XYZ file of C-alpha atoms in Angstrom:
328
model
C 0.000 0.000 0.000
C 1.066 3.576 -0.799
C 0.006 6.549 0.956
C -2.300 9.099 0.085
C -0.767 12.300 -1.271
C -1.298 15.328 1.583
C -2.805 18.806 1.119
C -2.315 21.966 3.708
C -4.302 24.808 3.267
C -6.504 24.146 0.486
C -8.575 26.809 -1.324
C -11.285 26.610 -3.440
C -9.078 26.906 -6.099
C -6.114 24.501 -5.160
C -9.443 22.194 -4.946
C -10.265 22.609 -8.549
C -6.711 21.999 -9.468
C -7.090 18.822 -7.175
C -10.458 17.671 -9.208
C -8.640 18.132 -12.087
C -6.107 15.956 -11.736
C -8.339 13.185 -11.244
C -6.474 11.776 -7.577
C -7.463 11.571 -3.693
C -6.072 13.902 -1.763
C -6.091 14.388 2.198
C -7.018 18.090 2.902
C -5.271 18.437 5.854
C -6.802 20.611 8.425
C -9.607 21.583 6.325
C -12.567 21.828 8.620
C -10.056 22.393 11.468
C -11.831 25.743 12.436
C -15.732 24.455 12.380
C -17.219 24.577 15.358
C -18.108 21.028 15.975
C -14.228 19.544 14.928
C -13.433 22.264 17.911
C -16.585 21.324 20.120
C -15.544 19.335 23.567
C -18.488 16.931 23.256
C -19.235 16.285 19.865
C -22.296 14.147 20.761
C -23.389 17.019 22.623
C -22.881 19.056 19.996
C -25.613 16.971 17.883
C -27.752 16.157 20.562
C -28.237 20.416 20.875
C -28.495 20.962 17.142
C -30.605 18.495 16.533
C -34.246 18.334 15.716
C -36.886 15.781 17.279
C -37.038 12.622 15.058
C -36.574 9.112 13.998
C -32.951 7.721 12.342
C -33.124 4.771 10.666
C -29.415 2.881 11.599
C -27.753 -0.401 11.350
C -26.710 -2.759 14.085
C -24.805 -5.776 14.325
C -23.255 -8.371 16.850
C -19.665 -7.802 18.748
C -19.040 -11.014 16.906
C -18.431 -9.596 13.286
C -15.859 -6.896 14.520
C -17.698 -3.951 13.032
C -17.664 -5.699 9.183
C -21.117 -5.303 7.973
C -22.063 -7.304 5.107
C -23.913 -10.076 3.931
C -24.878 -12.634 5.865
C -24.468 -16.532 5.457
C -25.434 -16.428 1.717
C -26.389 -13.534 -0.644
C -29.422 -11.765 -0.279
C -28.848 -11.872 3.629
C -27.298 -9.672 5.977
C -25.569 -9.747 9.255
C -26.474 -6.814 10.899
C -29.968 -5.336 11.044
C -31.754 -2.413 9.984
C -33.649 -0.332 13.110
C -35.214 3.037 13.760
C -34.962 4.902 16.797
C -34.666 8.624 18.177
C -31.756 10.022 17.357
C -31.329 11.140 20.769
C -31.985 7.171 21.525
C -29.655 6.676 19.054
C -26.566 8.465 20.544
C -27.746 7.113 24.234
C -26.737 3.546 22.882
C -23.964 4.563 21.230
C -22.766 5.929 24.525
C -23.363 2.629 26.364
C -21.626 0.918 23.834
C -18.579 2.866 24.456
C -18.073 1.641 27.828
C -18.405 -2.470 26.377
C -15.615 -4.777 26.500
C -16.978 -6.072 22.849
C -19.072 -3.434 21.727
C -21.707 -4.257 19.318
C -21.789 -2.224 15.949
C -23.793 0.887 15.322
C -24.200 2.895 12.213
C -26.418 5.513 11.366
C -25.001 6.662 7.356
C -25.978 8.738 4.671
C -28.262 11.098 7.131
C -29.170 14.401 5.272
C -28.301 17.370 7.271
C -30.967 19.500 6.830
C -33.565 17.130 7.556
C -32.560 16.690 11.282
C -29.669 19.784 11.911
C -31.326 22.611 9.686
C -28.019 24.781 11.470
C -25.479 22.285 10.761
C -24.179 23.350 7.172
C -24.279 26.805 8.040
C -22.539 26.536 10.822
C -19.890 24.707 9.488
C -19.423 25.816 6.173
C -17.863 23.601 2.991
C -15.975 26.442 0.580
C -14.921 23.740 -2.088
C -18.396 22.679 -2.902
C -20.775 25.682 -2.285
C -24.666 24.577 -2.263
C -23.963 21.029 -1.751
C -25.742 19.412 1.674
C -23.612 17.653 3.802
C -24.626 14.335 5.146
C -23.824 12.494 8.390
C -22.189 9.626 9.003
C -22.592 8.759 13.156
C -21.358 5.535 14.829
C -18.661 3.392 16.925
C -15.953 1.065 15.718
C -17.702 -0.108 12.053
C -15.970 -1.321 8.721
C -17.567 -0.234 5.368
C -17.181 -2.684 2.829
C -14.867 -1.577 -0.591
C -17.570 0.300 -2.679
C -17.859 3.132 -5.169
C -19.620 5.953 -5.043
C -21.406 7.149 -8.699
C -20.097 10.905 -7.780
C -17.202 12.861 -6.514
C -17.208 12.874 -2.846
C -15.523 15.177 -0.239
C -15.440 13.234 3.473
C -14.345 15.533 6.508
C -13.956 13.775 9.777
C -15.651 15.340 12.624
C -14.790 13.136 14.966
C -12.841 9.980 15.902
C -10.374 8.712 13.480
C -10.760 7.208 10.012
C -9.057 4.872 7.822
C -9.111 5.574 4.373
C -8.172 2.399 1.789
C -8.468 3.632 -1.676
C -8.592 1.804 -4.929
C -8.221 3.153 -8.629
C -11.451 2.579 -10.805
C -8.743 -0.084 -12.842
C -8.829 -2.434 -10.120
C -12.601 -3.419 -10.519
C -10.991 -7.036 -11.788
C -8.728 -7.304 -8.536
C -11.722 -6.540 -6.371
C -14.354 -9.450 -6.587
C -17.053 -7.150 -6.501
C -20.463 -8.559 -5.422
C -23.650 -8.514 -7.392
C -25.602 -4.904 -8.304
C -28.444 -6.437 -6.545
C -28.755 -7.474 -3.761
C -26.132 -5.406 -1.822
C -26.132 -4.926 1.976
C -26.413 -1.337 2.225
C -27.877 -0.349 -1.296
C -24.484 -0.415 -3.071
C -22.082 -2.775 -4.499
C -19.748 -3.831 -2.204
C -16.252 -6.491 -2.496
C -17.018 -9.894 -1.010
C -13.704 -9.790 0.225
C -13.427 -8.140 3.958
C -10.299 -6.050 3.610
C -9.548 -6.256 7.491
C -9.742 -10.238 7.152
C -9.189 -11.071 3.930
C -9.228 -14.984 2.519
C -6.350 -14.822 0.398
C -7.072 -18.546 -1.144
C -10.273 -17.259 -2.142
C -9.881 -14.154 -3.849
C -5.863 -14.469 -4.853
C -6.052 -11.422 -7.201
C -7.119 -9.061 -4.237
C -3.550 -9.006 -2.982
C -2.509 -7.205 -6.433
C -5.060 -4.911 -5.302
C -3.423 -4.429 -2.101
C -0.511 -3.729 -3.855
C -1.482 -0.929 -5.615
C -3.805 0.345 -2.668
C -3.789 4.110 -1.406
C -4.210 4.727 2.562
C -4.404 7.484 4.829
C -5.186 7.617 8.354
C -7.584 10.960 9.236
C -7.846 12.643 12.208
C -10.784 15.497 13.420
C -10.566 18.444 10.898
C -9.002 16.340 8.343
C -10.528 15.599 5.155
C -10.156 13.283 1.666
C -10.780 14.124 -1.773
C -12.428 10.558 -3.339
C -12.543 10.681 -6.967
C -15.177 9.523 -9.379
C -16.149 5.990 -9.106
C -12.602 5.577 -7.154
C -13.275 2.118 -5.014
C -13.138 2.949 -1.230
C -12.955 1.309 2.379
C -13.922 3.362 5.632
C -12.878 1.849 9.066
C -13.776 3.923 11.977
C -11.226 3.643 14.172
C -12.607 5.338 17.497
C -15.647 4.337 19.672
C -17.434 7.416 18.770
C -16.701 8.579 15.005
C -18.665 11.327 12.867
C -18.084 11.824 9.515
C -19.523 15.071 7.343
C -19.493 13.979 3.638
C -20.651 16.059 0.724
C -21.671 14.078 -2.721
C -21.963 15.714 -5.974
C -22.560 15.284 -9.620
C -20.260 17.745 -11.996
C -22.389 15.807 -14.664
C -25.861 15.383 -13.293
C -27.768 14.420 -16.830
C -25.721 11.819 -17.869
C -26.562 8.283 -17.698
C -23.379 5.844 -17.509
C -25.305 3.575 -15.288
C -28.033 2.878 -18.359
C -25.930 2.982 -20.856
C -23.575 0.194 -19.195
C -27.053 -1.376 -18.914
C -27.857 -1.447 -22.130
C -24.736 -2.940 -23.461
C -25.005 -5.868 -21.113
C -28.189 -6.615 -23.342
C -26.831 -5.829 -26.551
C -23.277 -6.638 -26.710
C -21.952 -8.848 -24.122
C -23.708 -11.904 -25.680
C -21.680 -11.112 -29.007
C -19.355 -13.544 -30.524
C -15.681 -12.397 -29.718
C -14.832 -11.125 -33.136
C -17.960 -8.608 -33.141
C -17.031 -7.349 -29.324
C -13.348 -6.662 -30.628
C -14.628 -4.272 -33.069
C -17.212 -2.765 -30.606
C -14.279 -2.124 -28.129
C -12.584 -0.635 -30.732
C -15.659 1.761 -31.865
C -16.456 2.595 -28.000
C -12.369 3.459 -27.826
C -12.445 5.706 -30.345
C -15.749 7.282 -29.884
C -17.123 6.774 -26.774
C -13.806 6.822 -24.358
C -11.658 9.193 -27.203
C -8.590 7.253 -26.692
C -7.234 9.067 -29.660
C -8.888 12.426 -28.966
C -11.440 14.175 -30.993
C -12.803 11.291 -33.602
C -14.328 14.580 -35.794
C -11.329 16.945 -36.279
C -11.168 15.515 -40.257
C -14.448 16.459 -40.648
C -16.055 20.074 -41.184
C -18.043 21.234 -38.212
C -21.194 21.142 -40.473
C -20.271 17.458 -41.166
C -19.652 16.292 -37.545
C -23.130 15.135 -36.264
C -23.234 13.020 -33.892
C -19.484 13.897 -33.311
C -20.218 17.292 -32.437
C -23.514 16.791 -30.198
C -22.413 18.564 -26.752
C -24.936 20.725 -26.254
C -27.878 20.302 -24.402
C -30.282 20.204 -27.410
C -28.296 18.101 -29.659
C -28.110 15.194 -26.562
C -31.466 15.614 -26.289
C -32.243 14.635 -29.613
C -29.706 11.849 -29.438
C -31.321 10.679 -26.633
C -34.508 10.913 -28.239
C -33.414 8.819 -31.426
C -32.204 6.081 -28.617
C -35.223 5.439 -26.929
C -37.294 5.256 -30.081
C -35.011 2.641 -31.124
C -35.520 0.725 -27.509
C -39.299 1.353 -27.998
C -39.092 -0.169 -31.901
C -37.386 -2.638 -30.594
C -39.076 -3.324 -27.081
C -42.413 -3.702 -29.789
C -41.828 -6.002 -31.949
């Protein structure tokens, strides 16, 4: 494993030379000065921000050592899903704190807004102006290698966090699990990076290999690329994390277009893919930059189609086909 390159004082516009570059980064220091990195009693902090209402979380036995993920076969679990107060909520993850073998409590993805309407505000996110932050809250838990389908900035607002990063090239390294099921609404590796069965999945120690890591304290925070493969380990008995997902893209559609050519060109006979791959290279992916540049602009068609009317009417010419097609 190497580690993750380091960042001091970034600014909104070392950040876009960051995104631009295409690689995690630790920011460190970044959220240093918010008021709840700084707070004495982080729960506290929440507990006096926060609105009345129900979080939905997930708990598990002291038995699986914080690795939630599927159960005994696919399409089960090993930890549960519940819903309590969040106040609740933060009482047991106090009692767990005090437990020889704590049990594991997670409480992920919670917007903001909808229970701290004053968190974002008071702790304000320069790099990505507009975009809600979300709240991670629990003890000693392992998320499973995953990919988010955006750009993601995590801050740490408390506890400590273990960052294991993956290029999106390592997908074949990774034994990824199915699209669907998935524990937590993702895709996730069968292979538990903490414990991993090496006789199993032999190609996940190349991945290892080629691995980025960081360790994050409070105030710290990690640039995770695109679709860059990720594992979080909390490493404290109380942990917060602040993470803020965006789109630079939003109307694209990778997701059904990937789709789409599991149903029309994986079944192809070898010969037929290799000149598919070669057609999605060149003008798809641009592997040998602009496919139109021998062509007049009036000529380019397709080619040309960036703006938003002319992929509109692409995309209207594509699901006429699927209807045609879907008809007959």
């Amino acid at each position: 494993m190497n580690p993750i390159r380091s960042r001091h004082g970034v600014t909104p516009a070392i950040f876009q030379e960051i995104r631009a570059a295409g690689e995690p980064v630790v920011m460190k220091g970044l959220a240093a000065d918010w008021p709840f990195v700084r707070a004495a009693d982080a729960a506290g902090y929440l507990r006096a921000m926060a609105l009345p209402g129900t979080v939905h979380f997930m708990r598990a036995p002291a038995e699986i050592e914080g690795r939630m993920h599927y159960g005994a076969t696919i399409g089960s679990r090993n930890f549960t899903r519940e819903e309590a107060p969040f106040a609740r909520f933060l009482d047991r993850l106090g009692e767990q704190a005090g437990a020889e073998r704590p049990e594991a409590l997670a409480l992920q993805g919670l917007p903001a807004p909808q229970l701290m309407p004053g968190f974002a505000e008071a702790n304000p996110m320069a790099l990505v102006p507009g975009v809600a932050p979300r709240l991670w809250i629990g003890n000693a838990a392992k998320v499973a290698i995953h990919h988010d389908p955006t750009e993601n900035i995590a801050v740490v607002g408390a506890g400590r966090r273990r960052f294991t990063l993956f290029a999106p090239e390592q997908v074949g390294n990774l034994y990824m699990g199915p699209f669907d099921p998935t524990p937590a609404g993702v895709q996730v590796s069968m292979v538990h990076l903490t414990a991993p069965d090496h006789a199993r999945y032999p190609r996940f120690a190349t991945a290892m290999a080629a691995a980025l890591v960081a360790e994050l304290d409070p105030g710290d925070a990690i640039y995770i690329p695109y679709q860059w493969y990720h594992h979080v380990e909390a490493l404290d008995r109380f942990n917060v994390l602040v993470n803020y997902w965006w789109d630079p893209v939003p109307d694209a559609s990778p997701w059904e277009a990937m789709m789409h050519g599991f149903v029309s060109l994986r079944s192809l006979p070898p010969d037929q893919r290799r000149a598919w791959r070669a057609m999605f290279d060149r003008y798809v992916f641009l592997t040998d930059g602009d496919p139109g540049t021998h062509l007049p602009p009036e000529a380019r068609g397709v080619f040309g189609a960036t703006s938003p009317q002319a992929i509109a009417q692409m995309r209207a010419m594509l699901f006429d086909g699927l209807r045609k097609r879907l008809g007959r």
